[in-house]
mmCIF file of C-alpha atoms and ligand atoms in Angstrom:
data_model
loop_
_atom_site.group_PDB
_atom_site.id
_atom_site.type_symbol
_atom_site.label_atom_id
_atom_site.label_comp_id
_atom_site.label_asym_id
_atom_site.label_seq_id
_atom_site.Cartn_x
_atom_site.Cartn_y
_atom_site.Cartn_z
ATOM 1 C CA MET A 1 -26.213 -154.548 -45.575
ATOM 2 C CA THR A 2 -25.607 -151.735 -48.159
ATOM 3 C CA ILE A 3 -23.455 -151.057 -51.109
ATOM 4 C CA TYR A 4 -21.959 -147.607 -51.124
ATOM 5 C CA ASN A 5 -20.747 -146.820 -54.918
ATOM 6 C CA LEU A 6 -18.153 -143.571 -55.180
ATOM 7 C CA GLY A 7 -19.126 -142.973 -58.922
ATOM 8 C CA SER A 8 -19.358 -140.579 -62.076
ATOM 9 C CA ILE A 9 -23.143 -140.007 -63.178
ATOM 10 C CA ASN A 10 -23.091 -139.285 -67.063
ATOM 11 C CA ILE A 11 -25.936 -137.909 -69.264
ATOM 12 C CA ASP A 12 -24.987 -140.660 -72.612
ATOM 13 C CA LYS A 13 -24.865 -139.169 -76.155
ATOM 14 C CA VAL A 14 -25.471 -142.177 -78.121
ATOM 15 C CA LEU A 15 -24.902 -142.264 -81.945
ATOM 16 C CA ARG A 16 -25.449 -145.418 -84.246
ATOM 17 C CA VAL A 17 -22.998 -145.120 -86.416
ATOM 18 C CA PRO A 18 -22.273 -147.593 -89.944
ATOM 19 C CA HIS A 19 -18.983 -147.938 -89.090
ATOM 20 C CA PHE A 20 -16.597 -145.876 -86.670
ATOM 21 C CA PRO A 21 -15.144 -142.701 -89.179
ATOM 22 C CA ALA A 22 -11.569 -142.995 -90.069
ATOM 23 C CA PRO A 23 -9.495 -139.633 -89.282
ATOM 24 C CA GLY A 24 -10.515 -136.273 -90.940
ATOM 25 C CA GLU A 25 -14.531 -138.405 -91.993
ATOM 26 C CA THR A 26 -17.734 -136.803 -91.695
ATOM 27 C CA LEU A 27 -20.252 -139.795 -91.282
ATOM 28 C CA ALA A 28 -24.219 -139.467 -90.421
ATOM 29 C CA ALA A 29 -25.219 -141.366 -87.614
ATOM 30 C CA ASP A 30 -28.317 -143.296 -87.992
ATOM 31 C CA SER A 31 -29.863 -142.636 -85.281
ATOM 32 C CA TYR A 32 -29.349 -140.500 -82.001
ATOM 33 C CA GLY A 33 -30.193 -140.315 -78.286
ATOM 34 C CA GLU A 34 -29.556 -139.636 -74.674
ATOM 35 C CA GLY A 35 -29.296 -141.843 -71.696
ATOM 36 C CA LEU A 36 -28.420 -142.014 -68.258
ATOM 37 C CA GLY A 37 -24.504 -143.467 -67.964
ATOM 38 C CA GLY A 38 -21.264 -143.112 -66.320
ATOM 39 C CA LYS A 39 -19.615 -146.058 -65.253
ATOM 40 C CA GLY A 40 -20.332 -145.165 -61.336
ATOM 41 C CA ALA A 41 -24.424 -144.968 -62.585
ATOM 42 C CA ASN A 42 -24.826 -147.838 -64.451
ATOM 43 C CA GLN A 43 -23.225 -149.967 -61.449
ATOM 44 C CA SER A 44 -25.489 -148.680 -59.029
ATOM 45 C CA VAL A 45 -28.078 -149.328 -61.120
ATOM 46 C CA ALA A 46 -26.715 -152.946 -62.084
ATOM 47 C CA ALA A 47 -25.971 -153.536 -58.176
ATOM 48 C CA ALA A 48 -29.883 -151.930 -57.375
ATOM 49 C CA ARG A 49 -31.550 -154.135 -59.629
ATOM 50 C CA ALA A 50 -29.676 -157.472 -58.790
ATOM 51 C CA GLY A 51 -31.591 -156.558 -55.173
ATOM 52 C CA ALA A 52 -28.907 -154.457 -52.971
ATOM 53 C CA ARG A 53 -29.260 -151.679 -51.426
ATOM 54 C CA VAL A 54 -27.003 -148.978 -53.152
ATOM 55 C CA VAL A 55 -25.887 -145.837 -51.579
ATOM 56 C CA HIS A 56 -24.457 -143.280 -54.799
ATOM 57 C CA LEU A 57 -22.190 -141.145 -53.815
ATOM 58 C CA GLY A 58 -20.745 -138.913 -56.513
ATOM 59 C CA ALA A 59 -21.932 -134.997 -57.789
ATOM 60 C CA VAL A 60 -23.722 -133.453 -60.738
ATOM 61 C CA GLY A 61 -24.427 -129.876 -62.047
ATOM 62 C CA PRO A 62 -27.731 -128.034 -62.654
ATOM 63 C CA ASP A 63 -28.049 -130.273 -65.728
ATOM 64 C CA GLY A 64 -27.937 -133.781 -63.888
ATOM 65 C CA ASP A 65 -31.668 -133.849 -62.667
ATOM 66 C CA ALA A 66 -32.941 -136.512 -65.256
ATOM 67 C CA MET A 67 -29.990 -138.547 -64.813
ATOM 68 C CA LEU A 68 -30.737 -138.315 -60.524
ATOM 69 C CA ARG A 69 -34.474 -138.754 -61.685
ATOM 70 C CA LEU A 70 -33.651 -142.194 -63.592
ATOM 71 C CA MET A 71 -31.186 -143.101 -60.947
ATOM 72 C CA GLU A 72 -34.187 -142.850 -58.224
ATOM 73 C CA GLN A 73 -36.873 -145.297 -60.033
ATOM 74 C CA ASP A 74 -34.549 -148.092 -59.271
ATOM 75 C CA GLY A 75 -34.856 -147.293 -55.289
ATOM 76 C CA ILE A 76 -30.704 -145.766 -55.013
ATOM 77 C CA ASP A 77 -30.734 -143.611 -52.225
ATOM 78 C CA LEU A 78 -29.163 -140.330 -53.263
ATOM 79 C CA ALA A 79 -28.701 -138.420 -50.560
ATOM 80 C CA HIS A 80 -25.271 -138.221 -50.814
ATOM 81 C CA VAL A 81 -24.880 -136.970 -54.570
ATOM 82 C CA SER A 82 -23.541 -133.354 -54.311
ATOM 83 C CA ARG A 83 -25.532 -130.380 -56.811
ATOM 84 C CA LEU A 84 -22.193 -128.610 -58.234
ATOM 85 C CA GLY A 85 -22.267 -125.300 -60.161
ATOM 86 C CA LEU A 86 -20.209 -127.808 -63.027
ATOM 87 C CA PRO A 87 -21.604 -129.782 -65.671
ATOM 88 C CA THR A 88 -22.940 -132.867 -65.141
ATOM 89 C CA GLY A 89 -20.764 -135.281 -66.584
ATOM 90 C CA MET A 90 -21.580 -136.820 -70.847
ATOM 91 C CA ALA A 91 -19.702 -138.959 -72.405
ATOM 92 C CA LEU A 92 -19.882 -139.045 -76.060
ATOM 93 C CA ILE A 93 -20.397 -143.198 -77.393
ATOM 94 C CA SER A 94 -20.314 -144.418 -80.855
ATOM 95 C CA VAL A 95 -22.291 -148.005 -81.536
ATOM 96 C CA ASP A 96 -21.356 -149.630 -84.665
ATOM 97 C CA GLY A 97 -23.769 -152.382 -86.332
ATOM 98 C CA THR A 98 -21.792 -154.845 -84.669
ATOM 99 C CA GLY A 99 -22.407 -153.741 -81.018
ATOM 100 C CA GLU A 100 -19.077 -152.512 -80.281
ATOM 101 C CA ASN A 101 -18.349 -149.205 -79.071
ATOM 102 C CA SER A 102 -15.655 -146.192 -78.879
ATOM 103 C CA ILE A 103 -16.694 -143.819 -75.973
ATOM 104 C CA VAL A 104 -15.631 -140.153 -75.274
ATOM 105 C CA ILE A 105 -15.955 -138.627 -71.638
ATOM 106 C CA VAL A 106 -15.834 -135.282 -70.373
ATOM 107 C CA HIS A 107 -15.878 -135.711 -66.622
ATOM 108 C CA GLY A 108 -17.195 -132.485 -65.367
ATOM 109 C CA ALA A 109 -18.681 -133.036 -62.049
ATOM 110 C CA ASN A 110 -17.336 -136.573 -61.603
ATOM 111 C CA THR A 111 -13.808 -134.933 -60.576
ATOM 112 C CA ALA A 112 -14.977 -132.441 -58.322
ATOM 113 C CA VAL A 113 -17.375 -134.461 -55.884
ATOM 114 C CA PRO A 114 -16.238 -133.342 -52.562
ATOM 115 C CA GLU A 115 -14.648 -135.614 -50.705
ATOM 116 C CA ALA A 116 -15.709 -134.150 -46.678
ATOM 117 C CA ASP A 117 -19.295 -135.526 -48.626
ATOM 118 C CA VAL A 118 -17.656 -138.873 -48.959
ATOM 119 C CA ALA A 119 -15.921 -139.587 -45.743
ATOM 120 C CA ALA A 120 -19.406 -138.015 -44.286
ATOM 121 C CA ALA A 121 -21.301 -141.198 -45.884
ATOM 122 C CA LEU A 122 -18.775 -143.918 -44.636
ATOM 123 C CA ALA A 123 -18.414 -142.734 -41.417
ATOM 124 C CA GLY A 124 -22.722 -144.430 -40.992
ATOM 125 C CA ALA A 125 -20.690 -147.380 -43.090
ATOM 126 C CA THR A 126 -20.129 -150.804 -41.349
ATOM 127 C CA GLU A 127 -17.811 -153.424 -41.502
ATOM 128 C CA GLU A 128 -21.215 -155.646 -43.202
ATOM 129 C CA ASP A 129 -21.067 -153.216 -46.147
ATOM 130 C CA THR A 130 -19.538 -152.419 -49.426
ATOM 131 C CA LEU A 131 -17.232 -149.924 -51.349
ATOM 132 C CA LEU A 132 -17.759 -150.067 -54.930
ATOM 133 C CA LEU A 133 -15.761 -147.548 -57.191
ATOM 134 C CA GLN A 134 -14.592 -146.884 -60.342
ATOM 135 C CA ASN A 135 -11.868 -144.196 -62.142
ATOM 136 C CA GLU A 136 -14.241 -141.835 -63.096
ATOM 137 C CA THR A 137 -14.386 -140.009 -59.688
ATOM 138 C CA ASN A 138 -12.187 -138.288 -58.017
ATOM 139 C CA GLY A 139 -11.570 -139.047 -54.056
ATOM 140 C CA GLN A 140 -10.495 -143.222 -54.907
ATOM 141 C CA ALA A 141 -7.871 -143.862 -52.985
ATOM 142 C CA ALA A 142 -9.056 -141.435 -50.094
ATOM 143 C CA ALA A 143 -12.656 -143.402 -49.507
ATOM 144 C CA ALA A 144 -10.952 -146.777 -50.374
ATOM 145 C CA ARG A 145 -8.722 -146.324 -47.395
ATOM 146 C CA ALA A 146 -11.994 -145.276 -44.997
ATOM 147 C CA ALA A 147 -13.633 -147.793 -46.432
ATOM 148 C CA ARG A 148 -10.847 -150.991 -45.559
ATOM 149 C CA ASP A 149 -10.020 -149.397 -42.048
ATOM 150 C CA LYS A 150 -13.681 -149.677 -41.611
ATOM 151 C CA GLY A 151 -13.044 -153.631 -42.502
ATOM 152 C CA LEU A 152 -15.681 -153.122 -45.317
ATOM 153 C CA ARG A 153 -15.205 -155.406 -48.403
ATOM 154 C CA VAL A 154 -13.882 -153.001 -51.292
ATOM 155 C CA VAL A 155 -14.053 -153.475 -55.022
ATOM 156 C CA TYR A 156 -12.652 -151.480 -57.655
ATOM 157 C CA SER A 157 -13.353 -151.546 -61.203
ATOM 158 C CA ALA A 158 -10.213 -150.467 -62.718
ATOM 159 C CA ALA A 159 -11.879 -148.601 -66.067
ATOM 160 C CA PRO A 160 -11.217 -146.462 -67.681
ATOM 161 C CA PHE A 161 -7.825 -147.928 -66.714
ATOM 162 C CA ASP A 162 -4.883 -146.218 -65.157
ATOM 163 C CA ALA A 163 -1.397 -147.768 -63.496
ATOM 164 C CA ASP A 164 -1.148 -144.748 -61.154
ATOM 165 C CA ALA A 165 -4.872 -144.387 -60.374
ATOM 166 C CA VAL A 166 -4.733 -148.569 -59.941
ATOM 167 C CA ARG A 167 -0.914 -148.600 -57.372
ATOM 168 C CA GLU A 168 -2.579 -145.956 -55.146
ATOM 169 C CA ILE A 169 -5.964 -147.836 -54.153
ATOM 170 C CA LEU A 170 -4.584 -150.968 -54.865
ATOM 171 C CA PRO A 171 -3.378 -151.620 -50.591
ATOM 172 C CA PHE A 172 -6.822 -151.214 -50.169
ATOM 173 C CA VAL A 173 -9.062 -152.957 -52.654
ATOM 174 C CA SER A 174 -10.542 -156.765 -51.553
ATOM 175 C CA VAL A 175 -11.650 -157.204 -55.086
ATOM 176 C CA LEU A 176 -10.259 -156.142 -58.775
ATOM 177 C CA LEU A 177 -12.062 -155.854 -61.797
ATOM 178 C CA LEU A 178 -10.329 -156.046 -64.704
ATOM 179 C CA ASN A 179 -10.743 -156.674 -68.395
ATOM 180 C CA GLU A 180 -7.836 -159.067 -69.986
ATOM 181 C CA VAL A 181 -6.229 -155.430 -71.918
ATOM 182 C CA GLU A 182 -5.974 -153.747 -68.197
ATOM 183 C CA ALA A 183 -5.306 -157.061 -66.539
ATOM 184 C CA ALA A 184 -1.502 -157.147 -69.014
ATOM 185 C CA GLN A 185 -1.701 -153.343 -68.526
ATOM 186 C CA LEU A 186 -0.885 -153.277 -65.474
ATOM 187 C CA ALA A 187 1.208 -156.711 -64.889
ATOM 188 C CA ALA A 188 3.604 -154.360 -67.116
ATOM 189 C CA ALA A 189 3.588 -151.353 -65.023
ATOM 190 C CA MET A 190 3.657 -153.169 -61.787
ATOM 191 C CA GLY A 191 6.326 -155.658 -63.075
ATOM 192 C CA LYS A 192 4.904 -159.120 -61.855
ATOM 193 C CA PRO A 193 1.735 -160.784 -62.502
ATOM 194 C CA VAL A 194 -1.217 -159.569 -61.221
ATOM 195 C CA PRO A 195 -2.334 -162.813 -59.130
ATOM 196 C CA GLU A 196 1.036 -161.525 -57.074
ATOM 197 C CA LEU A 197 -0.090 -158.323 -56.354
ATOM 198 C CA GLY A 198 -1.608 -159.337 -52.913
ATOM 199 C CA VAL A 199 -5.738 -158.469 -53.748
ATOM 200 C CA PRO A 200 -6.792 -161.340 -52.632
ATOM 201 C CA HIS A 201 -9.758 -161.786 -55.359
ATOM 202 C CA VAL A 202 -9.129 -160.500 -59.005
ATOM 203 C CA VAL A 203 -11.647 -160.818 -61.362
ATOM 204 C CA VAL A 204 -10.395 -160.749 -65.252
ATOM 205 C CA THR A 205 -12.761 -160.645 -67.915
ATOM 206 C CA ARG A 206 -13.187 -162.170 -71.250
ATOM 207 C CA GLY A 207 -15.798 -160.198 -73.106
ATOM 208 C CA ALA A 208 -18.038 -163.063 -74.428
ATOM 209 C CA ALA A 209 -15.587 -166.207 -73.518
ATOM 210 C CA GLY A 210 -16.837 -165.211 -69.585
ATOM 211 C CA ALA A 211 -13.965 -164.326 -66.302
ATOM 212 C CA VAL A 212 -11.649 -165.539 -64.803
ATOM 213 C CA LEU A 213 -11.435 -165.383 -61.218
ATOM 214 C CA GLN A 214 -7.854 -165.553 -59.435
ATOM 215 C CA ASP A 215 -7.658 -166.090 -55.900
ATOM 216 C CA ALA A 216 -6.088 -168.291 -52.977
ATOM 217 C CA GLY A 217 -3.229 -169.008 -55.988
ATOM 218 C CA THR A 218 -5.480 -170.632 -57.996
ATOM 219 C CA GLU A 219 -7.870 -169.317 -61.363
ATOM 220 C CA THR A 220 -10.927 -170.981 -61.954
ATOM 221 C CA ALA A 221 -12.503 -170.078 -65.236
ATOM 222 C CA PHE A 222 -16.616 -168.739 -65.473
ATOM 223 C CA PRO A 223 -18.071 -169.724 -68.908
ATOM 224 C CA SER A 224 -20.290 -166.357 -70.685
ATOM 225 C CA PRO A 225 -23.478 -167.743 -71.633
ATOM 226 C CA ARG A 226 -23.806 -166.228 -75.642
ATOM 227 C CA VAL A 227 -26.418 -163.995 -77.185
ATOM 228 C CA ASP A 228 -26.497 -161.738 -80.337
ATOM 229 C CA PRO A 229 -25.359 -158.124 -79.423
ATOM 230 C CA VAL A 230 -26.574 -155.697 -80.134
ATOM 231 C CA ASP A 231 -25.021 -152.388 -78.078
ATOM 232 C CA THR A 232 -22.435 -153.743 -75.368
ATOM 233 C CA THR A 233 -21.992 -150.287 -73.970
ATOM 234 C CA GLY A 234 -22.419 -150.724 -69.966
ATOM 235 C CA ALA A 235 -21.833 -155.189 -70.214
ATOM 236 C CA GLY A 236 -19.215 -154.649 -67.402
ATOM 237 C CA ASP A 237 -20.727 -152.039 -65.329
ATOM 238 C CA THR A 238 -23.506 -154.876 -65.346
ATOM 239 C CA PHE A 239 -20.866 -157.352 -64.253
ATOM 240 C CA ALA A 240 -19.276 -154.815 -61.304
ATOM 241 C CA GLY A 241 -22.508 -154.237 -60.209
ATOM 242 C CA TYR A 242 -24.180 -158.167 -59.973
ATOM 243 C CA LEU A 243 -21.016 -159.048 -58.867
ATOM 244 C CA ALA A 244 -20.728 -156.572 -56.217
ATOM 245 C CA ALA A 245 -24.417 -157.103 -55.116
ATOM 246 C CA GLY A 246 -23.531 -160.976 -55.210
ATOM 247 C CA LEU A 247 -20.859 -160.851 -52.764
ATOM 248 C CA ASP A 248 -23.193 -158.363 -50.860
ATOM 249 C CA GLN A 249 -25.556 -160.737 -50.825
ATOM 250 C CA GLY A 250 -23.772 -163.384 -48.774
ATOM 251 C CA LEU A 251 -24.212 -165.290 -52.700
ATOM 252 C CA GLY A 252 -21.071 -167.929 -52.823
ATOM 253 C CA TRP A 253 -17.965 -167.104 -55.893
ATOM 254 C CA GLN A 254 -19.335 -169.839 -57.462
ATOM 255 C CA VAL A 255 -23.143 -168.142 -58.111
ATOM 256 C CA ALA A 256 -22.362 -164.665 -57.650
ATOM 257 C CA MET A 257 -20.241 -165.145 -61.215
ATOM 258 C CA GLY A 258 -22.690 -166.698 -62.834
ATOM 259 C CA ARG A 259 -25.355 -164.331 -62.457
ATOM 260 C CA ALA A 260 -23.404 -161.338 -63.098
ATOM 261 C CA LEU A 261 -21.693 -162.783 -66.251
ATOM 262 C CA ALA A 262 -25.361 -163.683 -66.833
ATOM 263 C CA ALA A 263 -26.626 -160.147 -66.725
ATOM 264 C CA ALA A 264 -24.061 -158.605 -68.260
ATOM 265 C CA ALA A 265 -24.621 -160.726 -72.019
ATOM 266 C CA LEU A 266 -28.477 -160.132 -71.194
ATOM 267 C CA SER A 267 -27.510 -156.093 -70.909
ATOM 268 C CA VAL A 268 -25.645 -156.644 -74.248
ATOM 269 C CA THR A 269 -28.687 -158.021 -76.443
ATOM 270 C CA LYS A 270 -30.507 -153.847 -75.587
ATOM 271 C CA PRO A 271 -28.913 -150.363 -76.311
ATOM 272 C CA GLY A 272 -27.958 -148.106 -74.263
ATOM 273 C CA ALA A 273 -25.877 -148.273 -71.042
ATOM 274 C CA SER A 274 -28.447 -147.888 -68.045
ATOM 275 C CA ALA A 275 -31.061 -148.799 -70.034
ATOM 276 C CA SER A 276 -29.849 -152.197 -70.776
ATOM 277 C CA ILE A 277 -29.527 -153.904 -67.235
ATOM 278 C CA PRO A 278 -32.113 -156.125 -66.596
ATOM 279 C CA LYS A 279 -33.433 -156.939 -63.434
ATOM 280 C CA ALA A 280 -32.922 -159.651 -61.171
ATOM 281 C CA ALA A 281 -35.891 -161.870 -62.263
ATOM 282 C CA GLU A 282 -34.990 -161.545 -65.697
ATOM 283 C CA VAL A 283 -31.198 -162.691 -64.718
ATOM 284 C CA SER A 284 -33.153 -165.800 -63.162
ATOM 285 C CA ARG A 285 -35.582 -166.538 -65.817
ATOM 286 C CA PHE A 286 -32.229 -166.686 -68.762
ATOM 287 C CA LEU A 287 -30.021 -169.070 -66.180
ATOM 288 C CA HIS A 288 -33.064 -171.282 -64.183
ATOM 289 C CA GLY A 289 -36.142 -170.863 -66.958
ATOM 290 C CA ALA A 290 -37.945 -169.469 -63.875
ATOM 291 C CA GLY A 291 -38.765 -165.796 -62.358
HETATM 292 O O1 LIG B 301 -18.912 -148.542 -68.878
HETATM 293 C C1 LIG B 301 -19.875 -147.541 -70.430
HETATM 294 C C2 LIG B 301 -19.739 -146.486 -69.350
HETATM 295 O O2 LIG B 301 -18.231 -145.644 -69.549
HETATM 296 C C3 LIG B 301 -20.843 -145.088 -70.399
HETATM 297 O O3 LIG B 301 -21.805 -145.069 -69.953
HETATM 298 C C4 LIG B 301 -20.399 -144.218 -70.473
HETATM 299 O O4 LIG B 301 -20.899 -143.144 -69.697
HETATM 300 C C5 LIG B 301 -18.986 -143.757 -69.931
HETATM 301 O O5 LIG B 301 -18.199 -143.624 -68.544
#
């Protein structure tokens, strides 16, 4: 089984700051670094480190080679990543002393993904496969419709949140991932509670408080392991990639949710986005005390 992930690939430019600057303030950073990011790339890395076979669908520019090399190290299939004459997507990320972040993205190649390439890649998918998406590329609804028509599981992580983007893709989604703020925004935009939107499975993440699964008219709360946060960047992506991988691997919801929450908790104990995502063995040791 394969996870096809239509997702962004960003060069993350990360500033560690003593606090977030106020309007008009000039602030000296404590440190600066660059790494692989993008909600899409992070989720591909998470799913791959969880043990899934991952095919990434997306685009980079001439400056994207180093990011692709990092994705390759996790065994992600990049045959369907297009090389465009646009800059690779970029994120300017500030992380404060509590591990909280503030992110500004520049889409670059991420919103110029050739939709014919996505369609061609999905033509080879089967109903045992999964399509994973976030809201940092073009072509989401068309890909989701094509995947749903072929019987794939469609997992949509509604971030960065945009009500119109969710409305467009919603009819094709099997698993919808939101945080609490996004769930409230979606309910307000749609004029009804999220569990009544007709999506078979909705997962609402609640940061350190864990997550709630809403399906079949029931709500199940899952706690998150407690950790000391260093950098929360990419925690939601780690959760999404691990959850998609768990479902793809046939784990039940209980086990898949527990593993995804543990992976996300571990990711916030290290700096960086993709760089902080744990491998399956580390998650297993964390959960069970054995590799
Ligand atoms: O979710 C974290 C990610 O959001 C970062 O890696 C950044 O690139 C932005 O896409």
